[in-house]
Coordinates of C-alpha atoms and ligand atoms in Angstrom, one line a residue:
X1 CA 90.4 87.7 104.0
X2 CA 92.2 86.3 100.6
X3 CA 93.1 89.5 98.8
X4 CA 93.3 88.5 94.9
X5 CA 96.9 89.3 93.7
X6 CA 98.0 91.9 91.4
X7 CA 101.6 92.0 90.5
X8 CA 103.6 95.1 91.4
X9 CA 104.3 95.3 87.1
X10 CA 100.4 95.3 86.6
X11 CA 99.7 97.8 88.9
X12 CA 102.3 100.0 88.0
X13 CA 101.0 100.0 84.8
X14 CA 97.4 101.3 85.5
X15 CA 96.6 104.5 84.0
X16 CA 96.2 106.8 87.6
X17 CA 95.1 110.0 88.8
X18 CA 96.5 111.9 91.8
X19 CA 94.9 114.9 93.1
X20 CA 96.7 115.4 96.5
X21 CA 100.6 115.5 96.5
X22 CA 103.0 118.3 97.8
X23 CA 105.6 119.2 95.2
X24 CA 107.5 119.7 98.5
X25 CA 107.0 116.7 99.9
X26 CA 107.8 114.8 96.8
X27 CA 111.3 115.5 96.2
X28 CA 114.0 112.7 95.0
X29 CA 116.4 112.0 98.0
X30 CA 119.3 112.3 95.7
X31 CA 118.0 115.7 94.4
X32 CA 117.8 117.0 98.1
X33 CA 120.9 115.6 98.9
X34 CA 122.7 117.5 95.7
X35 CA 120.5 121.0 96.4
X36 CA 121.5 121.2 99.3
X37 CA 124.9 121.2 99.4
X38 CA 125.0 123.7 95.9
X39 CA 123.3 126.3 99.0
X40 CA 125.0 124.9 102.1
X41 CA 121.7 123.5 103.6
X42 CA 122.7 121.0 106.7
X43 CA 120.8 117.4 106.4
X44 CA 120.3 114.9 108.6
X45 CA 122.7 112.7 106.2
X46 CA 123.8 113.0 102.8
X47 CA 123.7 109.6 102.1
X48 CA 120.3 109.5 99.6
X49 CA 119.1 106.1 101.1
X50 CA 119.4 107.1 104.1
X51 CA 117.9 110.6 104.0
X52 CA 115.3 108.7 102.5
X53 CA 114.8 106.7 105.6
X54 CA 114.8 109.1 107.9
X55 CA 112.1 110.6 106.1
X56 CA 109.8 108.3 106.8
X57 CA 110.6 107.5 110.4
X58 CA 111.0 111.0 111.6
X59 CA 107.5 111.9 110.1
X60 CA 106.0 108.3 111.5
X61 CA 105.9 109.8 114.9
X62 CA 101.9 110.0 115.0
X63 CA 101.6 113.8 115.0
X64 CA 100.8 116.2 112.0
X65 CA 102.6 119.0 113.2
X66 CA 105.9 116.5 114.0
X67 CA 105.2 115.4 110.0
X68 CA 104.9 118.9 108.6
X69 CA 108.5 119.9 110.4
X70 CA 110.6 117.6 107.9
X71 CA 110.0 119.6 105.1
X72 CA 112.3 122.0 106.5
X73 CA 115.2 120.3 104.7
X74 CA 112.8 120.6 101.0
X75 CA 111.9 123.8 101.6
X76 CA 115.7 124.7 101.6
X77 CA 116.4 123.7 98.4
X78 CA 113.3 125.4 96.5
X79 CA 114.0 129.0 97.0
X80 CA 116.3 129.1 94.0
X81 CA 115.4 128.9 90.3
X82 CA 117.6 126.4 89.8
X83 CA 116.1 124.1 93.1
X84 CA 112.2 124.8 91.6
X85 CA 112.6 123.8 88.0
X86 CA 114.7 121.0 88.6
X87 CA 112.0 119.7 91.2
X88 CA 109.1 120.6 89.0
X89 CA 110.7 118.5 86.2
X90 CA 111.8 115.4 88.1
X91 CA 108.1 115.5 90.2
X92 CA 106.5 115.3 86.4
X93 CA 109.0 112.1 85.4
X94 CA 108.3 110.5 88.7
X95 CA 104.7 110.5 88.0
X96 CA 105.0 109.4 85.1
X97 CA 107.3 106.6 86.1
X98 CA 104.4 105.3 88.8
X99 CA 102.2 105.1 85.6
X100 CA 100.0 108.8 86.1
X101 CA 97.6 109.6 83.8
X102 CA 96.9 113.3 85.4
X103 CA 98.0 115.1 88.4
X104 CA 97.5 118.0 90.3
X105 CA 100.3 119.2 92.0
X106 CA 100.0 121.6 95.0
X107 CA 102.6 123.9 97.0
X108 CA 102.9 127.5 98.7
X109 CA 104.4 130.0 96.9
X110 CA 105.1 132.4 99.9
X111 CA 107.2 129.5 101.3
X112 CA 109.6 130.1 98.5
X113 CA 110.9 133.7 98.7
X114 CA 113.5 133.4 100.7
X115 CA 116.1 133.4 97.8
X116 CA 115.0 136.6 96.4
X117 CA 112.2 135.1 94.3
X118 CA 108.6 136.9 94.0
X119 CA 105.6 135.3 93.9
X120 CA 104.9 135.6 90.7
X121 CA 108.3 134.3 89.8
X122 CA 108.3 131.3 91.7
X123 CA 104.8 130.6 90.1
X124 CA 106.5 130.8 86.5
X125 CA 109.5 128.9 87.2
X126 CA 107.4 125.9 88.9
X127 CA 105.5 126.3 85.7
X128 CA 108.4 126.2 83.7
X129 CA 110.1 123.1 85.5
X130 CA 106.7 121.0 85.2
X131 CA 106.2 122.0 81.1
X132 CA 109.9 120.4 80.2
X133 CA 108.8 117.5 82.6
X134 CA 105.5 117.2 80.8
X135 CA 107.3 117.5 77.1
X136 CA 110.0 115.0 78.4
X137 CA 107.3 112.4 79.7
X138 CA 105.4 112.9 76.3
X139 CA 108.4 112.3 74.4
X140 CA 109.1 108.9 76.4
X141 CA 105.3 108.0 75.5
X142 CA 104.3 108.1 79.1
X143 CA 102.3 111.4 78.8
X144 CA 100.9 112.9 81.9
X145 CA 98.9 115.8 82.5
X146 CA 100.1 117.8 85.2
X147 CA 97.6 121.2 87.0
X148 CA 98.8 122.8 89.6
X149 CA 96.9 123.8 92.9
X150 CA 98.7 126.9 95.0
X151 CA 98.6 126.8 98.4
X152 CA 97.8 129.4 101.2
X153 CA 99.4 128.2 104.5
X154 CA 96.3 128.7 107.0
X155 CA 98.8 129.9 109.9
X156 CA 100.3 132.8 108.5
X157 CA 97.8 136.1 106.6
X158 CA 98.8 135.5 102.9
X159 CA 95.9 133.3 101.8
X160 CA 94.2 136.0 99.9
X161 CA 97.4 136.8 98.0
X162 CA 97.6 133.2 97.2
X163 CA 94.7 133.4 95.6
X164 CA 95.3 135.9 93.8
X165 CA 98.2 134.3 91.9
X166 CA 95.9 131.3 91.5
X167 CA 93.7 134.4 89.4
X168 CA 96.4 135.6 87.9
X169 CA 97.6 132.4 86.4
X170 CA 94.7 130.5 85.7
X171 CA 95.3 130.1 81.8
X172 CA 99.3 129.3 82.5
X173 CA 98.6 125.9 84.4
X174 CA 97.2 126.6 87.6
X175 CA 93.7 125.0 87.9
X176 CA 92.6 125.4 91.5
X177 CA 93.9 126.4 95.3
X178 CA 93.8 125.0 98.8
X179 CA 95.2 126.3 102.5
X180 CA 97.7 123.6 104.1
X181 CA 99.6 123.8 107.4
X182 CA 99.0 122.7 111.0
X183 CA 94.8 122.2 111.0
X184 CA 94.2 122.3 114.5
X185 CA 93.9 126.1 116.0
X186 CA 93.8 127.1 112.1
X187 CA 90.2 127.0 110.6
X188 CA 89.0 127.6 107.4
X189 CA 86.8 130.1 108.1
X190 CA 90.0 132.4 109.0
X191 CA 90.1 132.9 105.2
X192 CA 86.7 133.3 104.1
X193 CA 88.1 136.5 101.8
X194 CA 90.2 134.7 100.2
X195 CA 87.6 131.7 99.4
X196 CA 84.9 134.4 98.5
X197 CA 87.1 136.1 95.9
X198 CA 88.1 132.7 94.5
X199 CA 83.9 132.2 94.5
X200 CA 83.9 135.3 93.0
X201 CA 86.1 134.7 90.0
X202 CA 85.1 131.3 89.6
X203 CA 88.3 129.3 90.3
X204 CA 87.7 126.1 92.2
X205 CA 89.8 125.0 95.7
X206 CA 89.9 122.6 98.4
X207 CA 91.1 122.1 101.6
X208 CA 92.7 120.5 104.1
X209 CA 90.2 119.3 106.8
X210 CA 89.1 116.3 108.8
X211 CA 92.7 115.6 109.0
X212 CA 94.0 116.2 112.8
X213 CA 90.3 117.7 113.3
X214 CA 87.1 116.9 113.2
X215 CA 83.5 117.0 112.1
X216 CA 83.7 120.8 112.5
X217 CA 86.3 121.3 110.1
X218 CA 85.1 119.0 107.1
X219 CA 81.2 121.4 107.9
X220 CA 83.5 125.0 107.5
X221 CA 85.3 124.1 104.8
X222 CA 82.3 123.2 102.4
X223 CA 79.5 124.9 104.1
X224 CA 80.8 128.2 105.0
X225 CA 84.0 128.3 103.0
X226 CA 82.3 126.6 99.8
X227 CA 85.3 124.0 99.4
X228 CA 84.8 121.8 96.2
X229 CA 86.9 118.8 97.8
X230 CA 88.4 117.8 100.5
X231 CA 92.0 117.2 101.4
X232 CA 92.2 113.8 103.9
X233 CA 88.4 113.8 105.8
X234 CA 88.8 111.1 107.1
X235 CA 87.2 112.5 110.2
X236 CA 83.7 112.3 108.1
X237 CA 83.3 108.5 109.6
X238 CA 82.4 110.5 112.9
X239 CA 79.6 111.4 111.3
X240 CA 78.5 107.7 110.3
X241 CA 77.3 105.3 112.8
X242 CA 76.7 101.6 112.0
X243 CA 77.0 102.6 108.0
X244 CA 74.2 105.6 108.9
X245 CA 74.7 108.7 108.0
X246 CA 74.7 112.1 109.7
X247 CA 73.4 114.8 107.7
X248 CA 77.0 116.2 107.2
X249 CA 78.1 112.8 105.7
X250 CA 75.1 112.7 103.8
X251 CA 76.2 115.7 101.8
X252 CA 79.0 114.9 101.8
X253 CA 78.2 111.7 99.9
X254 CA 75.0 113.0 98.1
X255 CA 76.6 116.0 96.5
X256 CA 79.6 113.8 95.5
X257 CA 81.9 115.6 97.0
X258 CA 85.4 114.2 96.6
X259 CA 88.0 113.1 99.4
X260 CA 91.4 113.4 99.0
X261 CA 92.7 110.1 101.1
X262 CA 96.1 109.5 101.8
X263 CA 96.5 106.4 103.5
X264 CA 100.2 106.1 104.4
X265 CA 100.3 109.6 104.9
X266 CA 97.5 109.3 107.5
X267 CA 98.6 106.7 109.4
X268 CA 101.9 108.9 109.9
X269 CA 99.6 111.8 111.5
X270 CA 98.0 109.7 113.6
X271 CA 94.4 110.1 111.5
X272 CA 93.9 106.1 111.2
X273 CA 95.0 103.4 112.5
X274 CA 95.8 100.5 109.7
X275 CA 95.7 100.4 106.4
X276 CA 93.4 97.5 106.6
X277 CA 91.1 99.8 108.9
X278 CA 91.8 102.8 107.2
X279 CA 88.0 104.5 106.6
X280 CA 88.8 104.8 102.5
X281 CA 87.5 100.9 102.2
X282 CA 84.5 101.4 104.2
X283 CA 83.2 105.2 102.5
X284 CA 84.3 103.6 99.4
X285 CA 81.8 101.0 100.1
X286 CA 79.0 102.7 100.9
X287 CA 79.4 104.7 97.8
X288 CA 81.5 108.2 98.9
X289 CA 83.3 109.4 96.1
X290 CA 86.8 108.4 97.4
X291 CA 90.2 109.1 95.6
X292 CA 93.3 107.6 96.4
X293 CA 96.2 109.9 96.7
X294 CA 100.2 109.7 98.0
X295 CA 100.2 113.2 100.1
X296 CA 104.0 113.7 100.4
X297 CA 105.9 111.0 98.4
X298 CA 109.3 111.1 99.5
X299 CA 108.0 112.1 103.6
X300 CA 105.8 108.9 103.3
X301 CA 108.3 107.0 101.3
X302 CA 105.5 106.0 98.8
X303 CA 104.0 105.8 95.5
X304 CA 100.6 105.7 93.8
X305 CA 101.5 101.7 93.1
X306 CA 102.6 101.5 96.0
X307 CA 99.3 102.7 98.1
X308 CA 97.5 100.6 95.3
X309 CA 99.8 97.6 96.3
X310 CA 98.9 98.0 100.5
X311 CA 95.2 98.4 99.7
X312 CA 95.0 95.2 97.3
X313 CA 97.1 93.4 100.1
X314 CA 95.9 94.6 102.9
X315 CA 92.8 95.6 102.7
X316 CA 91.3 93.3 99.8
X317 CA 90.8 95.8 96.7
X318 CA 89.9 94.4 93.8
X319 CA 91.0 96.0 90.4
X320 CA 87.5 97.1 89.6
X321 CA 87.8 99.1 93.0
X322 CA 91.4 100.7 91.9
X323 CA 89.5 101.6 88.4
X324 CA 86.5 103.7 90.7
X325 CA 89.3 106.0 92.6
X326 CA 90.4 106.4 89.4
X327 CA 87.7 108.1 87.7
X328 CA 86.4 109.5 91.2
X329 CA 89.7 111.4 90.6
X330 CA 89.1 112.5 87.3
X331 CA 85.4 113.7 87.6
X332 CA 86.6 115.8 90.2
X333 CA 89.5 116.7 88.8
X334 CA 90.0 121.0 88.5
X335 CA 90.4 120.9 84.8
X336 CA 87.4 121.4 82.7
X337 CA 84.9 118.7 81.8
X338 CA 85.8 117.7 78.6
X339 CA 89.5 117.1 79.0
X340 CA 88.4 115.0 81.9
X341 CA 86.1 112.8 80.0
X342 CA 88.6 112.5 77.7
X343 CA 91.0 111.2 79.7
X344 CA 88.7 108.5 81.2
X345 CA 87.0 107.5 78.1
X346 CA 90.8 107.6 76.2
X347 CA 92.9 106.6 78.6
X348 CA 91.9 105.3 81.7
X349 CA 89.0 102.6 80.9
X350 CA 91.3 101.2 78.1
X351 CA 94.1 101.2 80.3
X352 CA 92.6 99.0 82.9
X353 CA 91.7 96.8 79.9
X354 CA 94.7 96.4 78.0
X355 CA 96.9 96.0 81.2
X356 CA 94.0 93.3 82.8
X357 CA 94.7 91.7 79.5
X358 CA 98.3 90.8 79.6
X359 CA 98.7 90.0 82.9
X360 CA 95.0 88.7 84.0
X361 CA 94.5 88.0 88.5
X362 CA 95.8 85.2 89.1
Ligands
ZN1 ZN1 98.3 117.4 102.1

């Protein structure tokens, strides 16, 4: 296949959307490295390249519950005020940086109390951290728009307090709620009161499935749980043989619901193979409404430009394509309607235009 080329300077330039990345697993190296000596935290080095390295190959091993275990060392260093709102800030800059238009960023609060913080209080400060981000970014005229999603892990019995915050805070910058952790052994359904009050009051969420599970998974968490989106489901292609669809994948694509993929991140779990086999080219194909996302930058040592980059290289995206998962993201974004429009009529579609125009495929 001849890929046509798109320098790293044009794609980095592209207006994006992300709706799937883990404050936690986005930390800078250097950051971690600094954080977690100011509260004594061990690392596997303290040299920031290499941290950053061993990142990526100790979460490469193939296995999502392997992957999820390296954020012990980030986890350290966000149970202070200080850790959060210097996170929250940087995550907002580095966004900016790889050329985001909007975000949604997405952690647990009840992983961050062991430094005396409360919920509520580690809500505000990740608030607070991602505002000065968001006023810094505007200032360097790289705005971005940043929502956050909390996150109930689906191992432990907190989900319904989780979404409770997500309530409580919904006119201070949270826009929506999911449940993350180990899938398999963990379904949705174990949470149903916490989606049904989220039903209840209106607030949108998604959720993890189709990751390291299957059809079954992706079928709770929209038909029983009510999900809005789904985090990875890449497992839907069970579901599609010979580009036919099942009736699960047909709702899937007929109601539009959104998939959060995460290429590099999935081929770290284990949940595909290549990026040039990786299922996002083929639903995207036949008309899913895919999004493109990063997952965990710094454990997946990656970027929005950079997935951009693989899938343009590797498996022969054109432009036009990058400019669809684009506005897939922002029509299922969890902010309302007419901020969304805004931001693809405003932003994103003249984006693409201006930055096709000074540095046209070659
Ligand atoms: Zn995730």
């Amino acid at each position: 296949m001849t890929a046509p080329r798109i320098d790293t300077d044009t794609l980095r330039r592209l207006p994006k959307a992300v709706l799937h990345d883990h404050l936690d697993g986005g930390l800078r190296p250097a950051t971690v490295v600094e954080l977690a000596d100011a509260v004594g935290h061990p690392l596997p080095t303290t040299d920031p390249d290499e941290l950053a390295a061993w990142y990526v190959g100790a979460a490469g091993s193939g296995d999502l519950v392997r992957y999820i275990a390296t954020f012990e060392h980030t986890l350290a260093v966000l149970q202070s005020r200080e850790g959060l709102l210097r996170s929250a800030e940087e995550y907002v800059l580095d966004l900016a940086a790889d050329g985001v238009v909007y975000g949604e960023v997405r952690y647990a609060p009840e992983l961050m109390l062991r430094g005396g913080l409360a919920l509520p209080e580690v809500v505000e400060t990740v608030q607070e951290g991602l505002a000065t981000g968001m006023a810094k970014a505007a200032a360097a005229g790289t705005p971005v728009r940043v929502g956050t999603l909390l996150c109930g892990m689906r191992m432990f019995d907190r989900t319904k307090e989780t979404a409770d915050l997500a309530v409580a805070f919904r006119d201070a910058g949270v826009v929506g709620f999911d449940i993350a952790g180990a899938e398999d052994g963990f379904p949705p359904a174990d949470h149903l009161a916490a989606f049904a009050y989220l039903r209840r009051e209106n607030v949108p969420f998604t959720i993890h499935a189709g990751e390291a599970h299957g059809l079954p998974s992706i079928h709770q968490a929209l038909q029983v749980c009510g999900a809005q989106r789904i985090g990875h489901g890449v497992r839907i292609t069970d579901d599609i043989v010979d580009g036919k669809l099942g009736r699960l994948a047909g709702w899937v694509r007929d109601r539009r619901v959104a998939l959060e993929m995460c290429p590099t991140s999935n081929l770290q779990t284990g949940a595909a193979t290549s990026i040039a086999e990786h299922p996002i080219t083929a639903l995207k194909d036949l008309g899913f409404r895919v999004t493109l996302n990063t997952d965990n930058r710094l454990v997946s040592g990656t970027t929005m430009t950079r997935e951009m980059s693989l899938l343009v290289e590797r498996a022969g995206w054109t432009v036009e394509d990058l400019r669809t998962v684009t506005v897939n993201a922002l029509k299922t974004a969890f902010i309302p309607f007419d901020e969304r429009s805004a931001l693809i009529d405003d932003v994103v579609l003249p984006g693409y235009e201006a930055a096709l125009r000074t540095s046209p495929l070659t």
